[in-house]
PDB file of C-alpha atoms in Angstrom:
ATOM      1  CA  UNK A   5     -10.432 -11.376  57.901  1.00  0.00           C
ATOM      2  CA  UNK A   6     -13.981 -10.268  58.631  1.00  0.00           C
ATOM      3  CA  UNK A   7     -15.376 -12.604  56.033  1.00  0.00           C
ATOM      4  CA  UNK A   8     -12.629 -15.562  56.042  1.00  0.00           C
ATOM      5  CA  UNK A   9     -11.615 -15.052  52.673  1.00  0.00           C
ATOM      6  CA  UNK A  10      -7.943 -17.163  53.726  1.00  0.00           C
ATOM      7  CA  UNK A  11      -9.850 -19.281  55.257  1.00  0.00           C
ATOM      8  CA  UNK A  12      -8.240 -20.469  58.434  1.00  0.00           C
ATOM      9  CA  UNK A  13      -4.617 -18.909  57.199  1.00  0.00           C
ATOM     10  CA  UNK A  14      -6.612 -15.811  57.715  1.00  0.00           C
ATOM     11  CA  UNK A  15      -6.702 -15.977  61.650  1.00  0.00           C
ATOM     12  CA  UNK A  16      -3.327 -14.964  61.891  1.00  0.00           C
ATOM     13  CA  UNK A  17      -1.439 -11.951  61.049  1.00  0.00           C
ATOM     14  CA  UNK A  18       2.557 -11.849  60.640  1.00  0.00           C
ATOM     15  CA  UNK A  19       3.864  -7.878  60.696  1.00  0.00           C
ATOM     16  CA  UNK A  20       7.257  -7.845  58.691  1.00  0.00           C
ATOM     17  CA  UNK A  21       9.185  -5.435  57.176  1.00  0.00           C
ATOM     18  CA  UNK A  22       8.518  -3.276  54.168  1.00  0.00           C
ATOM     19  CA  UNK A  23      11.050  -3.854  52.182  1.00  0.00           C
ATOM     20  CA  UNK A  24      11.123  -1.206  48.862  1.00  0.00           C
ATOM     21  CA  UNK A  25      12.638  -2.135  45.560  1.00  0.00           C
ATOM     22  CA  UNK A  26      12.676  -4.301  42.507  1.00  0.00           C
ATOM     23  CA  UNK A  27      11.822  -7.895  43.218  1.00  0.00           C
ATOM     24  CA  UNK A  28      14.284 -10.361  41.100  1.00  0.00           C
ATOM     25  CA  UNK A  29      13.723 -13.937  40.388  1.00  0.00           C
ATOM     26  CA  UNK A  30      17.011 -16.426  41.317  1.00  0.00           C
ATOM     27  CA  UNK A  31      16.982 -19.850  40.223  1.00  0.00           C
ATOM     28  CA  UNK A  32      19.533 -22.635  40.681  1.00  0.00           C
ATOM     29  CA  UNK A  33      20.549 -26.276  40.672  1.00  0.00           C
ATOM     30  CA  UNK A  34      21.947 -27.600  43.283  1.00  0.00           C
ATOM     31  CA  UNK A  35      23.117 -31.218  44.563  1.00  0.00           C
ATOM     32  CA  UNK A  36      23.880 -30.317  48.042  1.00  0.00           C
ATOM     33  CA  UNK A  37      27.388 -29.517  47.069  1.00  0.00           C
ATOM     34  CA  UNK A  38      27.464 -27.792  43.574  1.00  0.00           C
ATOM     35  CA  UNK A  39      25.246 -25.013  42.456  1.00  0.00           C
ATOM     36  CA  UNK A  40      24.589 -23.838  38.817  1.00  0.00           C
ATOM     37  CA  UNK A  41      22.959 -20.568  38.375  1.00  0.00           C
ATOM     38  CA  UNK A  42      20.046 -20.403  35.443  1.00  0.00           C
ATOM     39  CA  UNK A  43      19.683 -16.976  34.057  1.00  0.00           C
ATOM     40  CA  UNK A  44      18.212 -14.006  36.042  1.00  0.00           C
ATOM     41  CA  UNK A  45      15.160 -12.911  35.305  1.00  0.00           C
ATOM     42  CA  UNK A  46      12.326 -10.374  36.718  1.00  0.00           C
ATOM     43  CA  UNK A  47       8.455 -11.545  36.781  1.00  0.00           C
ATOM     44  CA  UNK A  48       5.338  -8.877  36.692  1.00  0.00           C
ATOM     45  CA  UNK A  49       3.331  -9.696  39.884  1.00  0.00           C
ATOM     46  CA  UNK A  50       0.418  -7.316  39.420  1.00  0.00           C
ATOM     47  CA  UNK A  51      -2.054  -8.001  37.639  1.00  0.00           C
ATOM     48  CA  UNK A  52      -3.043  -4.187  35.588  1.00  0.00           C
ATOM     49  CA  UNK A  53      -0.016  -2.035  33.457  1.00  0.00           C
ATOM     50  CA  UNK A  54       2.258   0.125  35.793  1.00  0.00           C
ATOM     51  CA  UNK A  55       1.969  -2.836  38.591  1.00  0.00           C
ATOM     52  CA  UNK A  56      -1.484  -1.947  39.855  1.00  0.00           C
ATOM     53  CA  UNK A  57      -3.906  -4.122  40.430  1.00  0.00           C
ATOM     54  CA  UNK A  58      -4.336  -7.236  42.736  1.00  0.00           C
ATOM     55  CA  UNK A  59      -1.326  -9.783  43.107  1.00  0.00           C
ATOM     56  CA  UNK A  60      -1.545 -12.534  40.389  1.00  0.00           C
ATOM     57  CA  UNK A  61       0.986 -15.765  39.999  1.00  0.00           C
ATOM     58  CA  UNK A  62       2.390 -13.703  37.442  1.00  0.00           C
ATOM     59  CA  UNK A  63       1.252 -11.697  34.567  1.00  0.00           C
ATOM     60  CA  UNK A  64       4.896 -11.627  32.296  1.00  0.00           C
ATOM     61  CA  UNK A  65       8.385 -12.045  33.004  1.00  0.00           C
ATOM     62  CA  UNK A  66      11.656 -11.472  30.700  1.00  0.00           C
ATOM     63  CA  UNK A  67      15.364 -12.332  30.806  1.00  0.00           C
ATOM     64  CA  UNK A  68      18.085 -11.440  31.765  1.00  0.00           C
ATOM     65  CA  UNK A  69      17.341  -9.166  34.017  1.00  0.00           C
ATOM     66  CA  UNK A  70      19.399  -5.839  33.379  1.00  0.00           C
ATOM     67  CA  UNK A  71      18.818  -4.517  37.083  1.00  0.00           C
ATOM     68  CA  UNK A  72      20.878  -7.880  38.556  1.00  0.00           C
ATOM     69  CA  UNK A  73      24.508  -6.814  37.452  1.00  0.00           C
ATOM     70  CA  UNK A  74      27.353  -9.652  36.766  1.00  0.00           C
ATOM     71  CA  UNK A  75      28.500  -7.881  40.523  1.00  0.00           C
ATOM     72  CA  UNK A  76      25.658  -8.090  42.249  1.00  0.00           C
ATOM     73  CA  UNK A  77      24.335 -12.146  41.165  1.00  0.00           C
ATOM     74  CA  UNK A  78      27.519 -12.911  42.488  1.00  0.00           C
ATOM     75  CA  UNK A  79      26.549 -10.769  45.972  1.00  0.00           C
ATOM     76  CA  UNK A  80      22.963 -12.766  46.041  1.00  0.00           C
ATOM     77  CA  UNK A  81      25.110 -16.386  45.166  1.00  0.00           C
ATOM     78  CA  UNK A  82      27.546 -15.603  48.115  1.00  0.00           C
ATOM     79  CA  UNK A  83      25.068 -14.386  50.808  1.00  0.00           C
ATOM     80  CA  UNK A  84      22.214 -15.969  49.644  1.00  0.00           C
ATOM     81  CA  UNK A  85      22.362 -19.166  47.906  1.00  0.00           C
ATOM     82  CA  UNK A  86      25.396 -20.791  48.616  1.00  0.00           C
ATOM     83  CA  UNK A  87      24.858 -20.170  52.650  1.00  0.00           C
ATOM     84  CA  UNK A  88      21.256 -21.650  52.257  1.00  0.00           C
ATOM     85  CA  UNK A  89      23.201 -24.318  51.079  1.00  0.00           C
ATOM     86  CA  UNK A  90      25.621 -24.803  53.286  1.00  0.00           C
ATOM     87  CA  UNK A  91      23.142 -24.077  56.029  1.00  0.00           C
ATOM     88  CA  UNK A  92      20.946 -27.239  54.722  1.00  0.00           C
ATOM     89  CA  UNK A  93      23.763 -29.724  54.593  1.00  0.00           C
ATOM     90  CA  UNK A  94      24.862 -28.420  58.413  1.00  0.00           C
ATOM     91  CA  UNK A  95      21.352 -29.511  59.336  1.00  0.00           C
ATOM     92  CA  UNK A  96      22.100 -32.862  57.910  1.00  0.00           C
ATOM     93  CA  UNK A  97      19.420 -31.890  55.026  1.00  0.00           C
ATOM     94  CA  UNK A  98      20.583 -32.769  51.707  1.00  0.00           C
ATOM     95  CA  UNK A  99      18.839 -31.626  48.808  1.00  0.00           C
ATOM     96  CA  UNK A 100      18.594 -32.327  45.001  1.00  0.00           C
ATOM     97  CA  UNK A 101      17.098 -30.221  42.511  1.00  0.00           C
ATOM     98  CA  UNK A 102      15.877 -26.591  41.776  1.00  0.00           C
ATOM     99  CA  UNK A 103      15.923 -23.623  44.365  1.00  0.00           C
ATOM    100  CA  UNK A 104      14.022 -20.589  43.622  1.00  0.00           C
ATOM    101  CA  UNK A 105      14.828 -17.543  45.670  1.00  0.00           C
ATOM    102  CA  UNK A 106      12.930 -14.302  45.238  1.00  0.00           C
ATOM    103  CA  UNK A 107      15.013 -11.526  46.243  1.00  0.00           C
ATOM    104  CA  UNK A 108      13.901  -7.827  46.803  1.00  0.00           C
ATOM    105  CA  UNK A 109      16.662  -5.227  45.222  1.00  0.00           C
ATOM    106  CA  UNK A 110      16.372  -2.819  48.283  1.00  0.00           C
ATOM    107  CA  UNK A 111      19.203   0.052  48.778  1.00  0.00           C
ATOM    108  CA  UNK A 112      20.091  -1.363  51.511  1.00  0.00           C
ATOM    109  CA  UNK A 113      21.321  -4.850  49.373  1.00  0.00           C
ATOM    110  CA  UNK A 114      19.595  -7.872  48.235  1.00  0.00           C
ATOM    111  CA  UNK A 115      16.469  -9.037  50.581  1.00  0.00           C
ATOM    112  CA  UNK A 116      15.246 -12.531  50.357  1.00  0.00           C
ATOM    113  CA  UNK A 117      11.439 -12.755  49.550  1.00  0.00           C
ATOM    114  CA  UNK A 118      10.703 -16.165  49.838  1.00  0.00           C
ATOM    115  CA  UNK A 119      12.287 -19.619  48.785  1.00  0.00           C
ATOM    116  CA  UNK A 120      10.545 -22.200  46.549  1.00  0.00           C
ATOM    117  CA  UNK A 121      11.647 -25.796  45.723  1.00  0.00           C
ATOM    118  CA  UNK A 122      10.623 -25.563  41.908  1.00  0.00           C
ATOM    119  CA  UNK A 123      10.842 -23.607  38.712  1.00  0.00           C
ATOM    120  CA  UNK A 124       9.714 -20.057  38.552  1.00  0.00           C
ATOM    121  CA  UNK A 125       6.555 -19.267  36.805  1.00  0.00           C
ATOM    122  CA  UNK A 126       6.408 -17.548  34.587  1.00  0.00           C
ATOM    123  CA  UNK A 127      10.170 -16.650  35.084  1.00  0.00           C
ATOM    124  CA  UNK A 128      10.951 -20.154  33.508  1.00  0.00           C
ATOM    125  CA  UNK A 129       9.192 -19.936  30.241  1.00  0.00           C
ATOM    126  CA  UNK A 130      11.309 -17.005  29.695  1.00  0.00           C
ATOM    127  CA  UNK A 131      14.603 -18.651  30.946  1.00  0.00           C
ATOM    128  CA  UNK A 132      14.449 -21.703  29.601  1.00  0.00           C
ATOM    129  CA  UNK A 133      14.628 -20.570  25.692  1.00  0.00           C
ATOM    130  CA  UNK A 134      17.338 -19.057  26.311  1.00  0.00           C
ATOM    131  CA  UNK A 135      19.345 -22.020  27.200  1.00  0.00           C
ATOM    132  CA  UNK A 136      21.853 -23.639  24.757  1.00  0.00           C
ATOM    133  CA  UNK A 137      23.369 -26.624  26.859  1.00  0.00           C
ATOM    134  CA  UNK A 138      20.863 -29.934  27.372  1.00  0.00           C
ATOM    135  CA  UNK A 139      18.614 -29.393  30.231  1.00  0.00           C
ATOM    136  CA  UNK A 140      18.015 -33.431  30.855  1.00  0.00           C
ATOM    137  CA  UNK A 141      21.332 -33.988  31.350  1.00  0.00           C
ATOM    138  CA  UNK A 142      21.606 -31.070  33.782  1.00  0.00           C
ATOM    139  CA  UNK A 143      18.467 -32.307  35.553  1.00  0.00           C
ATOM    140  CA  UNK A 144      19.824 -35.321  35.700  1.00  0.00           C
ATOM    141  CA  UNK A 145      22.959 -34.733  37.115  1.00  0.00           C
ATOM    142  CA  UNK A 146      21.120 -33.006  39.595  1.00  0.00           C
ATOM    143  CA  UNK A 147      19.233 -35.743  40.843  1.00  0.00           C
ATOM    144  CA  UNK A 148      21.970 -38.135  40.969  1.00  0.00           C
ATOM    145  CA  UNK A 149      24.458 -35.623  42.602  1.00  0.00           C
ATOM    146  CA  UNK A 150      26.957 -35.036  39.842  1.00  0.00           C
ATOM    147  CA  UNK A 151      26.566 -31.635  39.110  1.00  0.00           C
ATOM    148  CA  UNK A 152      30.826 -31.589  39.165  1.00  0.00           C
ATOM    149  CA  UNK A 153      30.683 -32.876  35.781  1.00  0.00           C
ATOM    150  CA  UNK A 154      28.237 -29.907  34.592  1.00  0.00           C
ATOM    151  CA  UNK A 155      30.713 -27.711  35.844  1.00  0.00           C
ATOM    152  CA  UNK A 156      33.702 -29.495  34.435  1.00  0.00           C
ATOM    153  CA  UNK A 157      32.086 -28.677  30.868  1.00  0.00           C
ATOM    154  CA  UNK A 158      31.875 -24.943  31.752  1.00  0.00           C
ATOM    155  CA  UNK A 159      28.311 -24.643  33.590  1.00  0.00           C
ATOM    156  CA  UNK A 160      25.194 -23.748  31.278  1.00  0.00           C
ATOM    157  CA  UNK A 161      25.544 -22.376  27.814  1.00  0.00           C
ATOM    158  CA  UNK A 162      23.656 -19.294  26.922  1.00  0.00           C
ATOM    159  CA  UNK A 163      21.782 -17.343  24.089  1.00  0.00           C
ATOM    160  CA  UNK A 164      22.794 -14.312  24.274  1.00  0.00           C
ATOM    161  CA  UNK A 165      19.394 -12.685  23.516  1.00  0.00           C
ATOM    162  CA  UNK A 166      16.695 -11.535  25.528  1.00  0.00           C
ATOM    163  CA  UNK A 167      13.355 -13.313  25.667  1.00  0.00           C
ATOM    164  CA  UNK A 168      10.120 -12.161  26.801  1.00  0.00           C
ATOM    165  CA  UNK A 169       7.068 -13.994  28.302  1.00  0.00           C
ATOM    166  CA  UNK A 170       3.523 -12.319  28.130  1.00  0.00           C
ATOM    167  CA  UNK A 171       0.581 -14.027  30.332  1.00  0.00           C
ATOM    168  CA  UNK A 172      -3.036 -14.189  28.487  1.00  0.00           C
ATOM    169  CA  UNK A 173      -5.261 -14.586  30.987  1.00  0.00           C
ATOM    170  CA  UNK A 174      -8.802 -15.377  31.915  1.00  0.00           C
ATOM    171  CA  UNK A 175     -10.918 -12.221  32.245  1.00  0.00           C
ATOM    172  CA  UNK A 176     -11.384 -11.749  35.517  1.00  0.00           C
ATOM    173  CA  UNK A 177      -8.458 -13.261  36.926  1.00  0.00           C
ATOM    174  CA  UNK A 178      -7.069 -13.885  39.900  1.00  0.00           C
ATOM    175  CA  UNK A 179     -10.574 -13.125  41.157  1.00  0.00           C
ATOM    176  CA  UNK A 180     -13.978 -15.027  39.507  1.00  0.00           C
ATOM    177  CA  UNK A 181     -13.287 -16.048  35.645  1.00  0.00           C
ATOM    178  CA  UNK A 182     -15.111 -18.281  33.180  1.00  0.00           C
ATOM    179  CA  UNK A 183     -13.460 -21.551  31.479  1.00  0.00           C
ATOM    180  CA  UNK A 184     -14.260 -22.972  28.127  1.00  0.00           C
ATOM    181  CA  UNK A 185     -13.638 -19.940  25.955  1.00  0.00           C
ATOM    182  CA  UNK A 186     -12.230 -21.567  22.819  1.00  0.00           C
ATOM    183  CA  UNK A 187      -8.832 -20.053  21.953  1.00  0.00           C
ATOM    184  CA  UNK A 188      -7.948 -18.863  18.221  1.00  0.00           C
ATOM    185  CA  UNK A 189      -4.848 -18.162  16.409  1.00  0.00           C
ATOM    186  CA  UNK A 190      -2.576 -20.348  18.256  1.00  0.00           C
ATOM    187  CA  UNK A 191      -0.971 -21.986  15.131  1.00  0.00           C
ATOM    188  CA  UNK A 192      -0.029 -18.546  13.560  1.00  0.00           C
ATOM    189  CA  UNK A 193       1.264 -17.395  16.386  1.00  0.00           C
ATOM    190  CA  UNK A 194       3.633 -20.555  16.619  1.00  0.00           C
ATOM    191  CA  UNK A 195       4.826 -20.282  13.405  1.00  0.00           C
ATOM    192  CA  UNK A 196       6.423 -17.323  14.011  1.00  0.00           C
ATOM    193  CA  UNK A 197      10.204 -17.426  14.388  1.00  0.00           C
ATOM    194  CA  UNK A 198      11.862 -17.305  17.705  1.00  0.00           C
ATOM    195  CA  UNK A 199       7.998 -17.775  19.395  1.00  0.00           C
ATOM    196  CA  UNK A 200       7.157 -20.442  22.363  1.00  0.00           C
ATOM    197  CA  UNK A 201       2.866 -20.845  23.073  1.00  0.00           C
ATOM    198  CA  UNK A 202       3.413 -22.247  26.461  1.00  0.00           C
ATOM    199  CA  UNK A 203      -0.072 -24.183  27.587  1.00  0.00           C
ATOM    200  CA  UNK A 204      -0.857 -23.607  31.218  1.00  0.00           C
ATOM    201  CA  UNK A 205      -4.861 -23.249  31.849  1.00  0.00           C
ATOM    202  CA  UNK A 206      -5.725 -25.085  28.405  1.00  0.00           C
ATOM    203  CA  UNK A 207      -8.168 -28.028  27.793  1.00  0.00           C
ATOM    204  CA  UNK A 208      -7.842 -30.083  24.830  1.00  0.00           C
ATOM    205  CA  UNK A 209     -11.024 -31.321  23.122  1.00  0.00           C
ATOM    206  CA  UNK A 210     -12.622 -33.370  20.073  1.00  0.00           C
ATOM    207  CA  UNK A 211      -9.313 -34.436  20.074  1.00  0.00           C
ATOM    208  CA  UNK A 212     -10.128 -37.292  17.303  1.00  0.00           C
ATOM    209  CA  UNK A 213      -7.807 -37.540  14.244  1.00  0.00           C
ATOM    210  CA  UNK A 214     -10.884 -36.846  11.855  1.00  0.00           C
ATOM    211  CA  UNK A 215     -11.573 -33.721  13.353  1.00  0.00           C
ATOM    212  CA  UNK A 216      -8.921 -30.542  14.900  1.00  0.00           C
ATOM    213  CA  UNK A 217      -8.771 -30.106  17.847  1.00  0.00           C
ATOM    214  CA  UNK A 218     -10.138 -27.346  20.105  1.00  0.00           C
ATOM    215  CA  UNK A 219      -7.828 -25.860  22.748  1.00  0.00           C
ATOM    216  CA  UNK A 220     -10.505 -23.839  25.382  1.00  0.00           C
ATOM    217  CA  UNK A 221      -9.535 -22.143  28.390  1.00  0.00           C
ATOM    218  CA  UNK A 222      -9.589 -23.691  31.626  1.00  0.00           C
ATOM    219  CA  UNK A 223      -7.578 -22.184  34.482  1.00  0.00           C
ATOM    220  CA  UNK A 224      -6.871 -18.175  35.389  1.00  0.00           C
ATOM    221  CA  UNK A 225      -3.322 -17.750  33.678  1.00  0.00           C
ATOM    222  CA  UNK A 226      -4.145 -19.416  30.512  1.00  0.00           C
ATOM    223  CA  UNK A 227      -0.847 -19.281  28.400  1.00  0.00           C
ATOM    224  CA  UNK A 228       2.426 -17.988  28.192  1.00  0.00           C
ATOM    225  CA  UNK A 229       3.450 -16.314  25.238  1.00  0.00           C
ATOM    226  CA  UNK A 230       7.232 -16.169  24.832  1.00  0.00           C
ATOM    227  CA  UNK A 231       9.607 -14.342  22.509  1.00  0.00           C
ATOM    228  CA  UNK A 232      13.210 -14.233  21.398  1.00  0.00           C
ATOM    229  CA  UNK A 233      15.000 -10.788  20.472  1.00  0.00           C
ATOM    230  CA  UNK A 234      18.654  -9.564  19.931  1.00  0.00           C
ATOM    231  CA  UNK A 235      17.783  -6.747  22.541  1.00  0.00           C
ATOM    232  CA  UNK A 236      15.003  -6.752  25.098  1.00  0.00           C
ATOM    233  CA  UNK A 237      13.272  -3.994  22.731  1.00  0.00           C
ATOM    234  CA  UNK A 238      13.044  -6.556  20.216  1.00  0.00           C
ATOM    235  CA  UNK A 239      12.023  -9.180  22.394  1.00  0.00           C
ATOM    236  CA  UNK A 240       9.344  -7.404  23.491  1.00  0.00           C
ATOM    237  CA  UNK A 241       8.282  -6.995  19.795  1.00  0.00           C
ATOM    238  CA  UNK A 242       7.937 -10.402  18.684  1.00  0.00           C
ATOM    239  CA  UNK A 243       6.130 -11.474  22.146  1.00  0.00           C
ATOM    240  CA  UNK A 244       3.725  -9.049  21.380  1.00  0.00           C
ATOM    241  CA  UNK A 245       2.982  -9.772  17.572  1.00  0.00           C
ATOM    242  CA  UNK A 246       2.654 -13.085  19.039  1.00  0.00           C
ATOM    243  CA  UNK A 247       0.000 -12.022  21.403  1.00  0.00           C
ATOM    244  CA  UNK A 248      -1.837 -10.106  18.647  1.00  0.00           C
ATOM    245  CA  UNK A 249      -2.458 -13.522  16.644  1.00  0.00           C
ATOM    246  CA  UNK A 250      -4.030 -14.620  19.642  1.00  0.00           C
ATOM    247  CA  UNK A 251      -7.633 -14.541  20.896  1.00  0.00           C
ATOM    248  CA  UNK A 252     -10.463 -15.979  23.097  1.00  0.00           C
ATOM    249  CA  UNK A 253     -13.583 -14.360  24.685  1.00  0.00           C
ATOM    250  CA  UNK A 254     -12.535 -12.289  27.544  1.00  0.00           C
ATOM    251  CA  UNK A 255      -8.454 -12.693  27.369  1.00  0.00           C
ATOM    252  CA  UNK A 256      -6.225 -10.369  29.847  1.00  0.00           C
ATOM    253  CA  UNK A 257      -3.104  -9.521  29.791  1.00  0.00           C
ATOM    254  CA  UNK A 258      -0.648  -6.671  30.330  1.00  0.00           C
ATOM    255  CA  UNK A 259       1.000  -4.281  27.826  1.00  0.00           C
ATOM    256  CA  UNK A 260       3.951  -3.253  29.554  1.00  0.00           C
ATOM    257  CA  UNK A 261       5.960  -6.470  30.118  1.00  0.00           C
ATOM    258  CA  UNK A 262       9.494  -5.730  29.925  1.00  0.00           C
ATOM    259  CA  UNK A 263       9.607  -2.010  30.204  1.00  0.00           C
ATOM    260  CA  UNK A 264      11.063  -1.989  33.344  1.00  0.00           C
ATOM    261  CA  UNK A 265      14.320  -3.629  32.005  1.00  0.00           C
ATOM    262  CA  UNK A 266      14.151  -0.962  29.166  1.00  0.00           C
ATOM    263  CA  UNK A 267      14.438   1.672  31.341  1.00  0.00           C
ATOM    264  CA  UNK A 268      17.306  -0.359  33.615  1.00  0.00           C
ATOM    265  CA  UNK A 269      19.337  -0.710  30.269  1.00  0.00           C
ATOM    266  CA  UNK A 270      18.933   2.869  29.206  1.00  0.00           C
ATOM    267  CA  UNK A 271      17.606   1.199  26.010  1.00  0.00           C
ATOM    268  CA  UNK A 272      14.236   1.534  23.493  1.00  0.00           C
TER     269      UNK A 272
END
């Protein structure tokens, strides 16, 4: 506060409660009347291995989430979502789109975190591959309020397997990093089966048909490196032999993505 670091957010301090447990990301659609749940999933905040470290926009995520039971998404649905919900349209507020609730697991029941009109990142990238049924036309249902006929075809459609996301970051990050480190490998690692590069911090250049084109680094979290698995276990296996193909000067990431939902599931 001493040296402004928030800037003026900084003049202020809110005390709230400490709430203890594992954070799990919910994300929905909603037209103000339906809501469709996307899959649970759990994101890696922290930016070093056994979440230590500063806060980051998130290092890794993976899905589902073993620690959210069938029982208890329909708890955070009931309490949660549906009487946001019903609270917005009371207030005359009507809303179209995606509603992203962060929800602390405490012992005491779910705890919301925070609420975010948008996808989840990088909870998404390791949703979305997982998801069988057309996402346009759910979008678009969305937007024109006719999720009814979403439901009337038996909600989403699933892959059953587990998918993994792994952040490669800047060095450095979230503090000071460097851009323009040119980024290797990405075509091997895209070839491999059941993989998703996802491009967040990434510059294209040279981008001429005569001549390849060189993908550099430009941002803190530069891509998201996703994976498909029968089990979590294997998940976390391909994301990671994905990661290994995959190199530029400086890159970060962490090396325990996933184990927490290894240890939920009892599996290895």
């Amino acid at each position: 506060m001493q040296e402004k670091v928030f800037g003026d957010a900084g003049r202020r301090v809110i005390i709230e409660d400490c709430l203890f447990g594992e954070e799990a990301s919910i994300i929905v659609l909603t037209d103000s009347r339906e809501v469709i749940p996307l899959a649970a999933s759990q994101d890696h905040k922290r930016a070093l291995d056994h979440d230590s470290g500063p806060n980051t926009g998130g290092m890794g995520a993976y899905s589902p989430a073993p620690v959210v039971t069938e029982g208890l998404f329909k708890i955070i649905l009931d309490n949660i979502i549906y009487r946001i919900i019903h609270g917005l349209t009371k207030e005359g507020i009507g809303y179209n789109g995606v509603l992203y609730a962060g929800i602390m697991l405490t012992e005491e029941g779910p705890k919301v975190l925070e609420f975010n009109v948008r996808f989840g990142d990088p909870e998404t990238q390791a949703i979305l591959p997982r998801l069988k049924s057309d996402l346009l036309e759910a979008m678009l249902a969305t937007s024109e309020g006719k999720l009814n006929r979403v439901q009337k075809t038996g909600r989403l459609n699933w892959d059953a397997r587990a998918c993994v996301c792994v952040v490669c970051a800047s060095g450095g990050y979230p503090g000071e990093y460097e851009k323009g480190k040119e980024i290797l490998g990405l075509e091997e690692a895209e070839k491999m089966q059941g993989v998703v590069v996802f491009h967040a911090g990434t510059q294209r250049l040279n981008g001429s048909t005569a001549q390849r084109p060189k993908i550099v680094t430009n941002g803190g979290r530069v891509l998201g490196v996703t994976g498909l698995g029968n089990t979590i276990s294997e998940a976390i296996s391909t994301t990671y032999q994905a990661v290994d193909k995959i190199h530029f000067d400086g890159m970060h990431y962490r090396r325990d993505i996933g184990q927490k939902a290894l240890k939920t599931a009892g599996s290895s």
